mmCIF file of C-alpha atoms in Angstrom:
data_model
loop_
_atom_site.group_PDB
_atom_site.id
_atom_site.type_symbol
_atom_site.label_atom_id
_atom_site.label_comp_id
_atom_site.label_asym_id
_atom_site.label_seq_id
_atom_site.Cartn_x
_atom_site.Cartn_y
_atom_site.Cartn_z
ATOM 1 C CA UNK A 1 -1.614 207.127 139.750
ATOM 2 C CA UNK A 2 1.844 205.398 139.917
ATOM 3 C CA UNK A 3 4.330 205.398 136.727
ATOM 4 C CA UNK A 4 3.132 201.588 136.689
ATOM 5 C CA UNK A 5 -0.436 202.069 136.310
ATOM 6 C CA UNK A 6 0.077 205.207 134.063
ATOM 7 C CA UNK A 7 2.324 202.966 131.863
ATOM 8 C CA UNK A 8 0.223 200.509 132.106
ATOM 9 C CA UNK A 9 -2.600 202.802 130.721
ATOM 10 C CA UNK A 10 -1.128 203.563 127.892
ATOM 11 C CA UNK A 11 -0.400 200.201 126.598
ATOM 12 C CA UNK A 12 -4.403 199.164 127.361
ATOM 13 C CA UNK A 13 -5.232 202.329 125.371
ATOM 14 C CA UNK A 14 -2.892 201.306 122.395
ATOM 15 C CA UNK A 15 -4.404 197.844 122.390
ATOM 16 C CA UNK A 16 -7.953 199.276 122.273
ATOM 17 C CA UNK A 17 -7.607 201.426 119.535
ATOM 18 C CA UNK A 18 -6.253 198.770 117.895
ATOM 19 C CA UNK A 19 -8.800 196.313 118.260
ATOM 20 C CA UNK A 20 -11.601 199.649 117.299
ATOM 21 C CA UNK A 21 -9.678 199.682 114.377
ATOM 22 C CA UNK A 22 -9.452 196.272 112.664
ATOM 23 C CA UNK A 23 -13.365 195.722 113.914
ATOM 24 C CA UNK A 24 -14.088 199.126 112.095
ATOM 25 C CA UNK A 25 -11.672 197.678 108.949
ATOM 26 C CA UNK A 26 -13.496 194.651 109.237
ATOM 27 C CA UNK A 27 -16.992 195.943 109.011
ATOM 28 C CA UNK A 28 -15.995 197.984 106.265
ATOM 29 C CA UNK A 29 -14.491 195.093 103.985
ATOM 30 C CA UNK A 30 -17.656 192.937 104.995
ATOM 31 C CA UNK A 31 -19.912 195.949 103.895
ATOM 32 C CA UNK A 32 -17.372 195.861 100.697
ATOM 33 C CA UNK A 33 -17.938 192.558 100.388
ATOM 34 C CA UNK A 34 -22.178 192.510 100.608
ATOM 35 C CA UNK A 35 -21.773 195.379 97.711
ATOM 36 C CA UNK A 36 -20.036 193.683 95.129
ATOM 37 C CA UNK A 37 -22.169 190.177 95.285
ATOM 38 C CA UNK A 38 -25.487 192.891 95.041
ATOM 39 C CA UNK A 39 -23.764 194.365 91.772
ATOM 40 C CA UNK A 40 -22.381 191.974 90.137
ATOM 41 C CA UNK A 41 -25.012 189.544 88.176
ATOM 42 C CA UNK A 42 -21.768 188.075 86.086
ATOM 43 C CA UNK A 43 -19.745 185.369 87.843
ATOM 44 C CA UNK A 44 -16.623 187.287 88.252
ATOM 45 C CA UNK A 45 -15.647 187.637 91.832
ATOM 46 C CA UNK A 46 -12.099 188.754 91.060
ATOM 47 C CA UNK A 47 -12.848 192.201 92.909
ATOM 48 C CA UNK A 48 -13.979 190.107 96.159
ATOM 49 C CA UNK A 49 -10.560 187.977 96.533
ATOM 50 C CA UNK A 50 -8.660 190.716 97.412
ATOM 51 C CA UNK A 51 -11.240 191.910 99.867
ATOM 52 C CA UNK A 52 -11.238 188.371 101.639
ATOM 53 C CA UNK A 53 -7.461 188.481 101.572
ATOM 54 C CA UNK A 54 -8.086 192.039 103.463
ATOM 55 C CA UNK A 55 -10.703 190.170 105.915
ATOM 56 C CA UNK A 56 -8.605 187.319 106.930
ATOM 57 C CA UNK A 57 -5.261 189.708 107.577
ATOM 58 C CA UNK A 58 -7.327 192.388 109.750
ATOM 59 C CA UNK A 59 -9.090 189.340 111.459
ATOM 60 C CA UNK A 60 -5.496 188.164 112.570
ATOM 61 C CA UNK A 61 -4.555 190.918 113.739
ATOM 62 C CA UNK A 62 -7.775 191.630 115.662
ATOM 63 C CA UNK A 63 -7.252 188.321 117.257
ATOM 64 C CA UNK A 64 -2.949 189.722 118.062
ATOM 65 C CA UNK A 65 -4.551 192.827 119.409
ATOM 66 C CA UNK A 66 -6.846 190.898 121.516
ATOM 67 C CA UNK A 67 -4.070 188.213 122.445
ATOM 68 C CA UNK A 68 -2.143 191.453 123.520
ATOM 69 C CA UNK A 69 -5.060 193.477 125.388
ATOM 70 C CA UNK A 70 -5.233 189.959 127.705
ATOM 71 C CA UNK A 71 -1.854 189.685 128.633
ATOM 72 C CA UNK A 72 -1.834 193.129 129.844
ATOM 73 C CA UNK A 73 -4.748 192.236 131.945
ATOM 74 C CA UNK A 74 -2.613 189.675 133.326
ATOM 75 C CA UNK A 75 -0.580 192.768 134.967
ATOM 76 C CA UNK A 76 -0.889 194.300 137.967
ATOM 77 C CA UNK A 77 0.337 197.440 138.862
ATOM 78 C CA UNK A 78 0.266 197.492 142.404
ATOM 79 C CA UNK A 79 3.581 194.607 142.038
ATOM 80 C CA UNK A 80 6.903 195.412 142.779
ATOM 81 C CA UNK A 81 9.402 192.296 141.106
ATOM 82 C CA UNK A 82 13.029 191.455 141.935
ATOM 83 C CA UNK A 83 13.844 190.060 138.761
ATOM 84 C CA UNK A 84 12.191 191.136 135.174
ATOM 85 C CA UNK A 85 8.605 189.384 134.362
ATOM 86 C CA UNK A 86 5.778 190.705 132.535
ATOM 87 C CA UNK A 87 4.695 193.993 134.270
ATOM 88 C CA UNK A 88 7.955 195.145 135.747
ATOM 89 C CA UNK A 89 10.046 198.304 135.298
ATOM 90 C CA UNK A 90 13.109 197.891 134.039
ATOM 91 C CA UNK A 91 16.170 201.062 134.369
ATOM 92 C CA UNK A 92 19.546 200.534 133.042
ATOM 93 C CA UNK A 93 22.320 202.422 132.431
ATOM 94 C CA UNK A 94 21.152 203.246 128.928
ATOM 95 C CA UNK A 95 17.501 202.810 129.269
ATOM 96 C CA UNK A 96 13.871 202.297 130.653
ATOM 97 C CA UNK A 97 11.672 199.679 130.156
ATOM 98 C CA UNK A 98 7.761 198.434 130.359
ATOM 99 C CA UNK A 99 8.002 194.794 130.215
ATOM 100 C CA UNK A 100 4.185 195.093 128.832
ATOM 101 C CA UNK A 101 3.535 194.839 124.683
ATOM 102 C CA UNK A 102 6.271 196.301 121.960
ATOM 103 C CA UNK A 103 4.451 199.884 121.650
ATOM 104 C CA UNK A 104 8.041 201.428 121.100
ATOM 105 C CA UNK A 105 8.465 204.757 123.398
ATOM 106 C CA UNK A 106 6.258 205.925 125.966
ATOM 107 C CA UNK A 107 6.780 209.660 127.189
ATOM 108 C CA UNK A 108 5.974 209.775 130.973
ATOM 109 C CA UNK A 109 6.893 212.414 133.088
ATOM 110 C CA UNK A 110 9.992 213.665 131.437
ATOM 111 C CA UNK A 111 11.207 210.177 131.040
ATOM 112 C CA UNK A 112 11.299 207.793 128.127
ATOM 113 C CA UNK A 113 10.287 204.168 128.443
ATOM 114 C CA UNK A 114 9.934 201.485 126.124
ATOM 115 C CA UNK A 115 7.068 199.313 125.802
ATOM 116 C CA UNK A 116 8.203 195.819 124.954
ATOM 117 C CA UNK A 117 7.369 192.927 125.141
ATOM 118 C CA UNK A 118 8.717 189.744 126.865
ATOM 119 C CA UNK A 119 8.940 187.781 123.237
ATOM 120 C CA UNK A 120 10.901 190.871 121.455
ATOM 121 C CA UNK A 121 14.248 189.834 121.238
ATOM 122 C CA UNK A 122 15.462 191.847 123.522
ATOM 123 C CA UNK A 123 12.754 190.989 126.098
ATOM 124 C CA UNK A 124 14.264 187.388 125.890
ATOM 125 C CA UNK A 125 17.709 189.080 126.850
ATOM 126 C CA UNK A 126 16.157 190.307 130.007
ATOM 127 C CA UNK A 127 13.807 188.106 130.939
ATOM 128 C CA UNK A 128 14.656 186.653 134.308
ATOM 129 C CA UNK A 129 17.380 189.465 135.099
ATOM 130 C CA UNK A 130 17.877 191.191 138.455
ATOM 131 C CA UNK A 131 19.597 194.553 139.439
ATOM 132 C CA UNK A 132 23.306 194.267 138.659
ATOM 133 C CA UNK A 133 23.023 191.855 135.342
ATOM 134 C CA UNK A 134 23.827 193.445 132.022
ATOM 135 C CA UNK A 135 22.929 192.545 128.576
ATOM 136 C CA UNK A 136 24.012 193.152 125.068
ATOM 137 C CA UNK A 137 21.611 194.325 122.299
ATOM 138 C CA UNK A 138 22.235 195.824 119.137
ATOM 139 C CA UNK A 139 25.494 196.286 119.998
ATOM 140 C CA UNK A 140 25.206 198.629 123.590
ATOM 141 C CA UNK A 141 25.415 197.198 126.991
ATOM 142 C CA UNK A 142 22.462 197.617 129.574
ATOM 143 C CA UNK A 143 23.384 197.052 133.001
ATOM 144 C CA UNK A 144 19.841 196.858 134.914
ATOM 145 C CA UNK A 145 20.255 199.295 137.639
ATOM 146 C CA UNK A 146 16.769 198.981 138.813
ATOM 147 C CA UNK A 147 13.289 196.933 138.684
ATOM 148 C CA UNK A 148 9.838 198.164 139.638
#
């Protein structure tokens, strides 16, 4: 398996235990939900708002996670790029990146890679870059010394 598809890997793994988790957050606050309407004969629902409030933030970010899970389907592996576009390796001077989903570091071999993603802010910074451009973020200077 290449660094790509390993990298790659990890991010669809992230993205699926995300989504397992607001479904399982979900069912829960529906289940929550279903318990309080079967025990409460009064007309006092103030216990419920909160819990809808709870369903409508996990159902937004199920619906992010799954946004995210299809984008990295949109990546293949097996593509080498000469400038930086979702799926490509970036190496600079200072740092590697996954041009994938912001996931923060990714441990691979020894090596340290950052997932992000193409709307971070820095992601805008090298979107469209090729070997030899250089960037400023936070303050350091990247020079891209490599894409994959």
């Amino acid at each position: 398996m290449t660094v790509k598809e390993q990298l790659l890997a990890v991010c669809q793994n992230y993205a699926s235990k995300r989504i397992a988790s607001y479904r399982d957050e979900i069912e829960t606050i529906k289940e929550s939900i279903e318990n309080n309407d079967k025990s409460n004969d009064e007309d006092d629902d103030s216990g419920n708002g909160k819990l809808f409030n709870d369903l409508e933030k996990n159902a937004q970010h199920l619906t992010e996670a799954l946004k995210t899970l299809d984008t990295l389907k949109l990546i293949n592996p097996k593509t080498n790029h000469t400038s930086v576009v979702l799926g490509s390796i970036v190496k600079t001077n200072a740092s590697n990146f996954f041009i994938s989903t912001s996931i923060g570091a990714i441990e691979l071999e020894g090596t340290t890679y950052f997932g992000i993603s193409l709307l971070s802010p820095i992601g805008q910074l090298l979107k469209n870059k090729v070997v030899g451009d250089s960037i400023e973020f936070n303050g350091n200077k990247h020079t891209i010394v490599a894409i994959k």
